[in-house]
Amino acid sequence: MRVVAGTARSLILKTIEGMDTRPTTDRIKETLFNMLTGYVQDAKFLDLFAGSGGIGIEALSRGASECTFIENNPKAVACIKDNLTHTKLENRGKVLKYDAISYVQGLNNIDYDVIFMDPPYNKDLEKNVLTVLAGKEFLTDTLIVVEASIEEDFSYVEQLGFDIVKDKRYKSNKHIFLQKRD
């Protein structure tokens, strides 16, 4: 896995051993960030279920002003910190060992331009996070991107007050782009 574009372009990122994380492939990452053009520059970025930090680091490399990485696995937290140091982006990244749902619950309001989450598939974790987010005040026109298995059903999001603004499908997974309705 590597950084696709920006100031850290082509730098190889570490991943943790085992199946606890599923690093997003370079091709899917490139497609994702092509769709995020216009959202990332100078953005406050939140990477939930951050894994090795590849998505948040890509955002920083492409000009995000800051990224908060939320990850519960201690080995993954250490991996993110190593990757930030390796890419020389540590001054704009904040890594917190935290459960993603608890972190979002603890926020008074939502002051991120982009929230990306890639939770373990088919466990309803994205639904739990979105349910918590639905009850929060958004200070910006936040774009929420969820990476999920292709089978995952998002028909519930309208009831939570979110609109699906884009749905990009790949072979075995997809990205759902959401915004909170005013």
PDB file of C-alpha atoms in Angstrom, residues 94-166:
ATOM      1  CA  LYS A  94      -3.793  13.420  15.598  1.00  0.00           C
ATOM      2  CA  VAL A  95      -4.027   9.711  16.466  1.00  0.00           C
ATOM      3  CA  LEU A  96      -6.423   8.633  19.219  1.00  0.00           C
ATOM      4  CA  LYS A  97      -6.817   5.089  20.559  1.00  0.00           C
ATOM      5  CA  TYR A  98     -10.550   5.158  20.879  1.00  0.00           C
ATOM      6  CA  ASP A  99     -13.668   3.245  19.978  1.00  0.00           C
ATOM      7  CA  ALA A 100     -15.196   5.086  16.981  1.00  0.00           C
ATOM      8  CA  ILE A 101     -18.749   5.098  18.335  1.00  0.00           C
ATOM      9  CA  SER A 102     -17.635   6.356  21.763  1.00  0.00           C
ATOM     10  CA  TYR A 103     -15.528   9.059  20.129  1.00  0.00           C
ATOM     11  CA  VAL A 104     -18.448  10.368  18.072  1.00  0.00           C
ATOM     12  CA  GLN A 105     -20.773  10.166  21.094  1.00  0.00           C
ATOM     13  CA  GLY A 106     -18.337  12.381  23.011  1.00  0.00           C
ATOM     14  CA  LEU A 107     -18.373  15.178  20.429  1.00  0.00           C
ATOM     15  CA  ASN A 108     -20.520  18.202  21.322  1.00  0.00           C
ATOM     16  CA  ASN A 109     -21.012  18.977  17.634  1.00  0.00           C
ATOM     17  CA  ILE A 110     -19.565  17.943  14.284  1.00  0.00           C
ATOM     18  CA  ASP A 111     -16.862  20.279  13.017  1.00  0.00           C
ATOM     19  CA  TYR A 112     -15.283  18.134  10.290  1.00  0.00           C
ATOM     20  CA  ASP A 113     -15.465  18.772   6.558  1.00  0.00           C
ATOM     21  CA  VAL A 114     -15.092  15.081   5.676  1.00  0.00           C
ATOM     22  CA  ILE A 115     -15.771  12.018   7.812  1.00  0.00           C
ATOM     23  CA  PHE A 116     -14.524   8.734   6.389  1.00  0.00           C
ATOM     24  CA  MET A 117     -15.323   5.403   7.998  1.00  0.00           C
ATOM     25  CA  ASP A 118     -14.337   1.893   7.030  1.00  0.00           C
ATOM     26  CA  PRO A 119     -15.647  -0.312   9.853  1.00  0.00           C
ATOM     27  CA  PRO A 120     -15.508  -4.108   9.882  1.00  0.00           C
ATOM     28  CA  TYR A 121     -18.083  -5.256   7.351  1.00  0.00           C
ATOM     29  CA  ASN A 122     -21.567  -6.561   8.132  1.00  0.00           C
ATOM     30  CA  LYS A 123     -21.579  -5.682  11.846  1.00  0.00           C
ATOM     31  CA  ASP A 124     -23.831  -2.577  11.663  1.00  0.00           C
ATOM     32  CA  LEU A 125     -21.040  -0.392  13.073  1.00  0.00           C
ATOM     33  CA  GLU A 126     -21.582   2.251  10.382  1.00  0.00           C
ATOM     34  CA  LYS A 127     -25.294   2.286  11.250  1.00  0.00           C
ATOM     35  CA  ASN A 128     -24.424   2.819  14.922  1.00  0.00           C
ATOM     36  CA  VAL A 129     -22.067   5.719  14.065  1.00  0.00           C
ATOM     37  CA  LEU A 130     -24.617   7.284  11.701  1.00  0.00           C
ATOM     38  CA  THR A 131     -27.334   6.976  14.363  1.00  0.00           C
ATOM     39  CA  VAL A 132     -25.129   8.917  16.811  1.00  0.00           C
ATOM     40  CA  LEU A 133     -24.208  11.488  14.127  1.00  0.00           C
ATOM     41  CA  ALA A 134     -27.905  12.008  13.338  1.00  0.00           C
ATOM     42  CA  GLY A 135     -28.397  13.496  16.801  1.00  0.00           C
ATOM     43  CA  LYS A 136     -25.484  15.921  16.531  1.00  0.00           C
ATOM     44  CA  GLU A 137     -25.356  19.520  15.344  1.00  0.00           C
ATOM     45  CA  PHE A 138     -23.211  19.863  12.211  1.00  0.00           C
ATOM     46  CA  LEU A 139     -21.199  23.092  12.016  1.00  0.00           C
ATOM     47  CA  THR A 140     -20.188  22.557   8.384  1.00  0.00           C
ATOM     48  CA  ASP A 141     -21.660  20.935   5.281  1.00  0.00           C
ATOM     49  CA  THR A 142     -19.897  17.682   6.210  1.00  0.00           C
ATOM     50  CA  LEU A 143     -19.471  14.934   3.635  1.00  0.00           C
ATOM     51  CA  ILE A 144     -19.621  11.462   5.192  1.00  0.00           C
ATOM     52  CA  VAL A 145     -18.109   8.585   3.232  1.00  0.00           C
ATOM     53  CA  VAL A 146     -18.752   5.002   4.306  1.00  0.00           C
ATOM     54  CA  GLU A 147     -16.828   2.063   2.887  1.00  0.00           C
ATOM     55  CA  ALA A 148     -18.951  -1.076   3.207  1.00  0.00           C
ATOM     56  CA  SER A 149     -19.489  -4.486   1.695  1.00  0.00           C
ATOM     57  CA  ILE A 150     -21.457  -4.517  -1.547  1.00  0.00           C
ATOM     58  CA  GLU A 151     -24.385  -6.235   0.234  1.00  0.00           C
ATOM     59  CA  GLU A 152     -24.721  -3.620   2.972  1.00  0.00           C
ATOM     60  CA  ASP A 153     -28.162  -1.962   3.006  1.00  0.00           C
ATOM     61  CA  PHE A 154     -28.305   1.813   3.520  1.00  0.00           C
ATOM     62  CA  SER A 155     -32.057   2.288   3.079  1.00  0.00           C
ATOM     63  CA  TYR A 156     -32.292   3.424   6.725  1.00  0.00           C
ATOM     64  CA  VAL A 157     -30.189   6.592   6.268  1.00  0.00           C
ATOM     65  CA  GLU A 158     -33.089   8.768   5.082  1.00  0.00           C
ATOM     66  CA  GLN A 159     -34.927   8.079   8.360  1.00  0.00           C
ATOM     67  CA  LEU A 160     -31.818   9.302  10.194  1.00  0.00           C
ATOM     68  CA  GLY A 161     -31.866  12.579   8.232  1.00  0.00           C
ATOM     69  CA  PHE A 162     -29.116  11.833   5.702  1.00  0.00           C
ATOM     70  CA  ASP A 163     -29.238  11.960   1.913  1.00  0.00           C
ATOM     71  CA  ILE A 164     -27.172   9.621  -0.234  1.00  0.00           C
ATOM     72  CA  VAL A 165     -25.400  11.942  -2.661  1.00  0.00           C
ATOM     73  CA  LYS A 166     -23.328   9.266  -4.381  1.00  0.00           C
TER      74      LYS A 166
END
